[in-house]
Short mmCIF file of C-alpha atoms and ligand atoms in Angstrom, two decimals:
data_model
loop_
_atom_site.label_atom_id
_atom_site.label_comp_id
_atom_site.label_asym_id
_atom_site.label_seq_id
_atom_site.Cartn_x
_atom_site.Cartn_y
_atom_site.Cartn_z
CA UNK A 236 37.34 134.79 119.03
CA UNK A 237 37.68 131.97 116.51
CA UNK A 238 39.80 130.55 113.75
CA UNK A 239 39.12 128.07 111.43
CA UNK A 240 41.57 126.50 108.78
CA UNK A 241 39.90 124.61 105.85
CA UNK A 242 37.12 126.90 105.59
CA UNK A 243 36.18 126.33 101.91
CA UNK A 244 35.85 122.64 102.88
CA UNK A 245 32.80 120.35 103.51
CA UNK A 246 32.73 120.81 107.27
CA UNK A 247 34.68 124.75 106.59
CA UNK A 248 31.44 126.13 105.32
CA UNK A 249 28.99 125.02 107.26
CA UNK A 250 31.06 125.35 110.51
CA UNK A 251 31.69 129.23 109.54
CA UNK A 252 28.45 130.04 108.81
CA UNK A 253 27.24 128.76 112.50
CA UNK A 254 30.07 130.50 114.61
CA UNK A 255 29.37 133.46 112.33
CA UNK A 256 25.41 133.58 113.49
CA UNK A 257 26.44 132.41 117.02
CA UNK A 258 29.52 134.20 117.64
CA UNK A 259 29.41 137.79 115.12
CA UNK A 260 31.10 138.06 112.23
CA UNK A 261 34.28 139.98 113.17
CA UNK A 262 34.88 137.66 115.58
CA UNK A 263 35.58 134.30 113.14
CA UNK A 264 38.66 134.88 110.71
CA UNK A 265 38.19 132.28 107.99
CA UNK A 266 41.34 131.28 106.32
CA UNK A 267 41.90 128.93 103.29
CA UNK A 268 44.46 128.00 100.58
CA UNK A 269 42.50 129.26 98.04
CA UNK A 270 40.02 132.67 97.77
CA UNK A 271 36.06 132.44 98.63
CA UNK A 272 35.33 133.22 94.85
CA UNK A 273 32.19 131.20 95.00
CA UNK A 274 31.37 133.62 98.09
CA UNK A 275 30.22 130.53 99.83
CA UNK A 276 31.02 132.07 103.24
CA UNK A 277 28.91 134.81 104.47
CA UNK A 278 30.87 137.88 105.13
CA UNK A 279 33.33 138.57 107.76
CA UNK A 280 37.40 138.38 108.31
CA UNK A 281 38.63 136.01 105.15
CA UNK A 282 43.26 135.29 104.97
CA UNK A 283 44.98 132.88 102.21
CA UNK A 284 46.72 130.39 104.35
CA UNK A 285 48.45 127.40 103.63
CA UNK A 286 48.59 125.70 106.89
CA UNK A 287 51.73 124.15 105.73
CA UNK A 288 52.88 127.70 106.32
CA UNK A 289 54.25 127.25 110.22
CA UNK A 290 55.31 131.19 109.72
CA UNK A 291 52.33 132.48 108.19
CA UNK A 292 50.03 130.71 110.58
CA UNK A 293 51.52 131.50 113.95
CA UNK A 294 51.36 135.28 112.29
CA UNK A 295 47.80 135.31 111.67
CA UNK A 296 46.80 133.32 115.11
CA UNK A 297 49.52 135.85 117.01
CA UNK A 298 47.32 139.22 115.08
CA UNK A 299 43.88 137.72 115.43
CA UNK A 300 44.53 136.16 119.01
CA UNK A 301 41.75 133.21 118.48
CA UNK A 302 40.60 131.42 122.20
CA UNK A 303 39.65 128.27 119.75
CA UNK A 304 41.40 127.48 116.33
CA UNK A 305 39.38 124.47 114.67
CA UNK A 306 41.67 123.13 112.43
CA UNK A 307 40.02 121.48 109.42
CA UNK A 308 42.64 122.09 106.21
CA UNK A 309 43.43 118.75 104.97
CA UNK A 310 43.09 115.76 102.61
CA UNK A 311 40.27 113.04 102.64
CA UNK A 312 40.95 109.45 102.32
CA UNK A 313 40.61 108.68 98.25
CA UNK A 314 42.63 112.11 97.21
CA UNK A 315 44.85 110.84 100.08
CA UNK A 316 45.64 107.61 98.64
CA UNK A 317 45.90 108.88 95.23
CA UNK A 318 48.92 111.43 96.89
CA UNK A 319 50.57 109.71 100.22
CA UNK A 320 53.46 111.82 100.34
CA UNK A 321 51.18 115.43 99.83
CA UNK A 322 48.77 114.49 102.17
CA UNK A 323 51.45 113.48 104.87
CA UNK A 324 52.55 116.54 104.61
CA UNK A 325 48.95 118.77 104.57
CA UNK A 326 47.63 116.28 107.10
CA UNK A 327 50.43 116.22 109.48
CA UNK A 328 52.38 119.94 109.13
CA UNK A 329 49.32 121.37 108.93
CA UNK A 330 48.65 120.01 112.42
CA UNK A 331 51.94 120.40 113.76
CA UNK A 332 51.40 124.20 113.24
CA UNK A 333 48.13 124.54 114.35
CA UNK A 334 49.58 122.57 117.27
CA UNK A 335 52.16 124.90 118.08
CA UNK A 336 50.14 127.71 117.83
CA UNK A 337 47.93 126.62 120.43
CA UNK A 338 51.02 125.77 122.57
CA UNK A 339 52.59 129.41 121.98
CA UNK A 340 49.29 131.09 122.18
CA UNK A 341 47.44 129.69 124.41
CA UNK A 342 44.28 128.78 121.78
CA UNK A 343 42.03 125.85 122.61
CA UNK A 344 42.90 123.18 119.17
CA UNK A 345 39.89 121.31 117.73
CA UNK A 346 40.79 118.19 115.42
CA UNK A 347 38.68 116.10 113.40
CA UNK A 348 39.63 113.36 113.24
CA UNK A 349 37.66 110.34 111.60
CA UNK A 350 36.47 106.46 111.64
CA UNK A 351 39.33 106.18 109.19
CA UNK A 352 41.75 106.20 112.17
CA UNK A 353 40.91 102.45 112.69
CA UNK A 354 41.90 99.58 110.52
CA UNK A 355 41.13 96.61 109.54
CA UNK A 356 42.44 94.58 113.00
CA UNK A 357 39.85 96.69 114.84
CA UNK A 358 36.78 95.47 116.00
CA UNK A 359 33.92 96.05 112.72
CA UNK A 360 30.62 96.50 115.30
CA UNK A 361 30.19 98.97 117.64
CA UNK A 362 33.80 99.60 117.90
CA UNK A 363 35.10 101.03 121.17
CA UNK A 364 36.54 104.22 122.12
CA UNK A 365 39.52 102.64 123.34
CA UNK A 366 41.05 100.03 121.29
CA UNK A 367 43.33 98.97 118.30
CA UNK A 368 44.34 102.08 115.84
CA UNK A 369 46.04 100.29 112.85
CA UNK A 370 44.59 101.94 109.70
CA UNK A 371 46.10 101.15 106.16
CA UNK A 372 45.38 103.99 104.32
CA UNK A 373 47.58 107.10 104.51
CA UNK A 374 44.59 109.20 105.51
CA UNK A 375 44.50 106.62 108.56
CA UNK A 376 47.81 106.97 109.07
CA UNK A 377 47.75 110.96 109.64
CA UNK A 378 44.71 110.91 111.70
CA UNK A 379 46.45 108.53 113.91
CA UNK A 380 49.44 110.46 113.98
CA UNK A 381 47.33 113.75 114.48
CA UNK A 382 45.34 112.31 117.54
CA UNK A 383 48.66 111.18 119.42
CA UNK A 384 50.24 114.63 118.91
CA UNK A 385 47.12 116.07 120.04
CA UNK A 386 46.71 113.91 122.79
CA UNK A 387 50.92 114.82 124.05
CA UNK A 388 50.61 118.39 123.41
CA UNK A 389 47.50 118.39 125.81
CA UNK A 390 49.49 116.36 128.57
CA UNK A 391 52.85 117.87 127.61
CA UNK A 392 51.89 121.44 127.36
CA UNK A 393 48.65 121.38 128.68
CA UNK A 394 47.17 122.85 125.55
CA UNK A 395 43.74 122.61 125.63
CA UNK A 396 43.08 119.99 122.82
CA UNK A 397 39.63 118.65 121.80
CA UNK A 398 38.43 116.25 118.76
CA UNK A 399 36.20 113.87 117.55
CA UNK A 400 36.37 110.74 114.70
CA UNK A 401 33.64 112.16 112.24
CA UNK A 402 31.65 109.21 110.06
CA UNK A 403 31.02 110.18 106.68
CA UNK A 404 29.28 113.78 106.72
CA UNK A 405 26.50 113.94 104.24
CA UNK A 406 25.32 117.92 103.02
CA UNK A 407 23.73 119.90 99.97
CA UNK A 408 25.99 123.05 100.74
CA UNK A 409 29.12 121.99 99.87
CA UNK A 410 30.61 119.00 97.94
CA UNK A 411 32.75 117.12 100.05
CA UNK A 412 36.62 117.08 98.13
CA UNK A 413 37.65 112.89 97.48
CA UNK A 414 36.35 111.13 100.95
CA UNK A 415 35.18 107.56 100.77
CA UNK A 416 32.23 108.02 102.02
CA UNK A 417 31.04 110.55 99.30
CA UNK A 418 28.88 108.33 97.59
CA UNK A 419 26.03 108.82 100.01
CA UNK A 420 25.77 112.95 99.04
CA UNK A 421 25.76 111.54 95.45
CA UNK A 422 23.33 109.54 95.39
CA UNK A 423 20.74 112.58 96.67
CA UNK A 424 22.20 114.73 93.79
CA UNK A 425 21.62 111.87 91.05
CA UNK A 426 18.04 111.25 92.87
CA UNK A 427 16.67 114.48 92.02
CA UNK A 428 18.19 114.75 88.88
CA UNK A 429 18.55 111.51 87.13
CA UNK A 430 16.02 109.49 89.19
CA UNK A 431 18.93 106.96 89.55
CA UNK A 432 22.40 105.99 90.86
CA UNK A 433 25.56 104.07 90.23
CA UNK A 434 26.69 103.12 93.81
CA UNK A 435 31.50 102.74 93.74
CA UNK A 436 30.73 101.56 96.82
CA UNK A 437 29.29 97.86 97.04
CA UNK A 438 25.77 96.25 98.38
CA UNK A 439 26.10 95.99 102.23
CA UNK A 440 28.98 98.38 102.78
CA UNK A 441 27.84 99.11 105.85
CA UNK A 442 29.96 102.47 107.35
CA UNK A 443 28.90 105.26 110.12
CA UNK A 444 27.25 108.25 108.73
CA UNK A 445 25.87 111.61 109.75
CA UNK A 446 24.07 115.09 108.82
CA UNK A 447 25.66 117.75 108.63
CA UNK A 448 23.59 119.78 111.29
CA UNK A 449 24.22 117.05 114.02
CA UNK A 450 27.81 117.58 113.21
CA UNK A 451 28.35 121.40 113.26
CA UNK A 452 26.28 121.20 116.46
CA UNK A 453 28.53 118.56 117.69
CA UNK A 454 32.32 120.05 117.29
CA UNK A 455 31.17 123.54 118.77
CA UNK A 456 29.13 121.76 122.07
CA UNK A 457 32.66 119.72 122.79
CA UNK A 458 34.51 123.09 122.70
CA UNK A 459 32.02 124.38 124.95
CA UNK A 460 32.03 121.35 127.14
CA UNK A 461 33.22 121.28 130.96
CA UNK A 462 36.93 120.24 130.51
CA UNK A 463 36.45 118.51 134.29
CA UNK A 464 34.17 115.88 132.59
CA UNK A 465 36.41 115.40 129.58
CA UNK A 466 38.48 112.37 130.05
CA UNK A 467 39.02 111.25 126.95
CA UNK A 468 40.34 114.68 124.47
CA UNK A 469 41.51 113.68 120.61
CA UNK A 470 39.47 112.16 119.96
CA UNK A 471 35.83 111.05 120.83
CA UNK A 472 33.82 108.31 118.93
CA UNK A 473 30.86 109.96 117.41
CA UNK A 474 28.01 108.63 114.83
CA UNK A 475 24.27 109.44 114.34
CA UNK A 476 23.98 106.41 112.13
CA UNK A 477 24.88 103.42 110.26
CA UNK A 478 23.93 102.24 106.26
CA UNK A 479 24.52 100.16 103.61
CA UNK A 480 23.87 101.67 100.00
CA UNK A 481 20.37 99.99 99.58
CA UNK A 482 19.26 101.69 102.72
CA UNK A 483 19.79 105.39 101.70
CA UNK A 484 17.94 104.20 98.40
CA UNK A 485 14.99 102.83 100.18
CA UNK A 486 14.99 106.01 102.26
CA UNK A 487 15.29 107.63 98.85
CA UNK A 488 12.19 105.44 97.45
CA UNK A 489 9.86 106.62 100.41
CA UNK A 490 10.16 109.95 97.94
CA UNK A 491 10.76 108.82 94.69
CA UNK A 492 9.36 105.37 94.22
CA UNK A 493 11.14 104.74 90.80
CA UNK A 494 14.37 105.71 92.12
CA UNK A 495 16.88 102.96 90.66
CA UNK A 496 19.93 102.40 92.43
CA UNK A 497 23.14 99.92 90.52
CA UNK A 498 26.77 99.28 91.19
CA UNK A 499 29.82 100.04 89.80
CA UNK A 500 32.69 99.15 92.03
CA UNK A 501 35.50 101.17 92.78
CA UNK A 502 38.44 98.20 93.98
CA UNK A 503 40.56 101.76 95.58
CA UNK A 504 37.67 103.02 97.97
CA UNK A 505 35.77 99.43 98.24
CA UNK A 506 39.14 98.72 99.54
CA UNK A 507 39.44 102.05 101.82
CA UNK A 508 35.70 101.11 103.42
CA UNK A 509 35.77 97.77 104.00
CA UNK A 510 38.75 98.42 106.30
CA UNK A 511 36.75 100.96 108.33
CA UNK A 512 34.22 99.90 110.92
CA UNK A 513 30.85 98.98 110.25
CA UNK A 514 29.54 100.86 113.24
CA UNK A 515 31.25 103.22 116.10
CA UNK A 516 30.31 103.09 119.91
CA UNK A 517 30.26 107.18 120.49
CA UNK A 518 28.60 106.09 124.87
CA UNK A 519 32.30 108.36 125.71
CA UNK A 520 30.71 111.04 123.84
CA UNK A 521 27.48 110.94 125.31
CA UNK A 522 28.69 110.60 128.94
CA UNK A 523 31.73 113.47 128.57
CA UNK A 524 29.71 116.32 126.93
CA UNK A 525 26.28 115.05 126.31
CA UNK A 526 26.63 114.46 122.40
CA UNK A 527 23.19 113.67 120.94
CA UNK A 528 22.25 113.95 117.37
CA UNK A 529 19.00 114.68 116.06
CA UNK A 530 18.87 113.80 112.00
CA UNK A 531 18.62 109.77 111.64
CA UNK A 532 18.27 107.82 107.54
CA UNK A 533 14.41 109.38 107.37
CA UNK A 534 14.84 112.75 108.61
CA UNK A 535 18.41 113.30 106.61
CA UNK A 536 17.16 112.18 103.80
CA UNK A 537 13.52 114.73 103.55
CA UNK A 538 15.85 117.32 103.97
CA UNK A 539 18.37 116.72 101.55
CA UNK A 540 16.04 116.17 98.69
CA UNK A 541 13.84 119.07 99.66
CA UNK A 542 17.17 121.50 99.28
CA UNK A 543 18.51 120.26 96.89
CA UNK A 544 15.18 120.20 94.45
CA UNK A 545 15.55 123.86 95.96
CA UNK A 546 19.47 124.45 95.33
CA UNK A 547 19.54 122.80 91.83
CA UNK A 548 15.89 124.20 90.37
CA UNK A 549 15.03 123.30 87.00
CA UNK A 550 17.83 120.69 86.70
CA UNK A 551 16.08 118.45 89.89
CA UNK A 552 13.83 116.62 87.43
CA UNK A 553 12.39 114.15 90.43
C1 VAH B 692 36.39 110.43 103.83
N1 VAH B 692 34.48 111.83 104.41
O1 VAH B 692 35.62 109.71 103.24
C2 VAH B 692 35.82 111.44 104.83
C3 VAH B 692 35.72 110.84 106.21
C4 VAH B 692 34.88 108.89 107.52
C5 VAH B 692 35.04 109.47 106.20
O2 VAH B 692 36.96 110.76 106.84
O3 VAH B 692 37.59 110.36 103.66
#
């Protein structure tokens, strides 16, 4: 049986759905701060939770008895920054509790955690697994913090503890809710509808990306893993690829030659990305529990525009 905070989120949605297919219904209870009114889940056990709530949560995990509780509620980077001392306390209560429920319950604890949890001291290419976590944004800072208590409940308690550092996640299900990275699921919606894009993020931004699918299929095959091959827990490297604005429009332009792509800064998230690496080194991944995405730039991006000339109908005009 499974739990999942978050689930009206980016990753929430499309992570419910799967376990839901996989798993049966009845046995994924999907909780969220706020009701499934746009009945974006498909049907099954649904609580309000705040994962703030220490009491509430350890009441639902204690009724529903979950062997895994993937905890996704929490802030991305530019709502983050925009609200340091809220998304402390989302990013790292919210944790704590999921935390302690998997210490008092027994429940395995999945954490994402993200390429945000380096900084800009840390080596830009191909950064390591193991090496220098300074971020300097406040999302950074909680993922950080997140991934150490993870790591000390897991050698403390023995709590069975699992994560990886997602790249930007790009979808057509669900909007992702104030990343940095959310420029690249833009651009595909202004593609087939305007036929153009203005890029906050600048030429040659290069940052880690990756498709959805390859991530669902990711987070579920590391709780499944062999725990006797894990030796690295919260949390593993993992990317599927690595762009720059005018790549995802050339990728674009293989499908819509007259797709024009211009800039329009933003100094608060140019600042967020260029402090992030340019590419991660996810080999830990690979050698621990096999990780291997499928989608790369060309295959992503046929499938976004094909659903989302499906999803949006008359209003994808290219
Ligand atoms: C963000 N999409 O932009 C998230 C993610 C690596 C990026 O953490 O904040």
């Amino acid at each position: 049986k499974i739990m999942v905070s978050g689930c009206l989120g980016q990753i929430g949605t499309e992570l419910v759905t799967k376990l839901r297919h996989d798993y049966g219904a009845e046995n994924v209870l999907a909780t969220d701060i706020r009701e499934d009114t746009a009945h974006a889940l498909p049907e099954g056990p649904f609580v309000i939770l705040d994962a703030r709530d220490g009491k509430k949560y350890a009441e639902q995990v204690e009724k529903f008895k979950p062997d895994t509780i993937y905890h996704l509620a929490g802030l991305l980077s530019a709502t983050a920054e925009k609200n340091p001392q809220l998304a402390w306390d989302i990013n790292i209560n919210g944790t704590c509790n999921a935390l302690e429920c998997g210490r008092i319950y027994h429940s395995a604890v999945f954490f994402p955690s993200s390429i945000a949890a380096f900084g800009p001291g840390t080596p830009h290419d191909k950064t390591p697994q193991d090496t220098l976590q300074r971020p300097n944004t406040i999302y950074g800072v909680t993922k950080v913090a997140s991934e150490l208590l993870a790591e000390y409940y897991h050698k403390k308690w023995g709590v069975d503890t699992r994560g990886v550092r997602f790249p930007g996640l790009i979808s057509y299900k669900t909007l992702p809710g104030g990343g940095t990275t959310d420029y690249a699921v833009d651009i595909y919606y202004q593609a087939v509808q305007q036929g153009r894009y203005t890029s906050y993020i600048a030429r040659g931004t290069y940052m880690d990306m990756m498709y959805i699918p390859d991530a669902i299929d990711g987070m579920i095959q590391l709780m499944e893993a062999d725990p006797s091959r894990l030796i690295h827990r919260c949390c593993f490297n993992i990317t599927s690829m690595s762009f720059e604005p005018e790549q995802v429009a050339a990728a674009i332009r293989a499908h819509i030659p007259s797709f024009a792509l211009d800039y329009a800064v933003d100094p608060v998230r140019q600042a967020i990305a260029d402090s992030w690496p340019n590419s991660l080194d996810d080999s830990a991944a690979r050698a621990e529990w096999d990780w291997n995405p499928k989608y790369d730039l060309e295959s992503m991006t046929a499938d976004m525009l094909k659903n989302l000339r499906a999803k949006l109908g008359g209003q994808a005009k290219f």
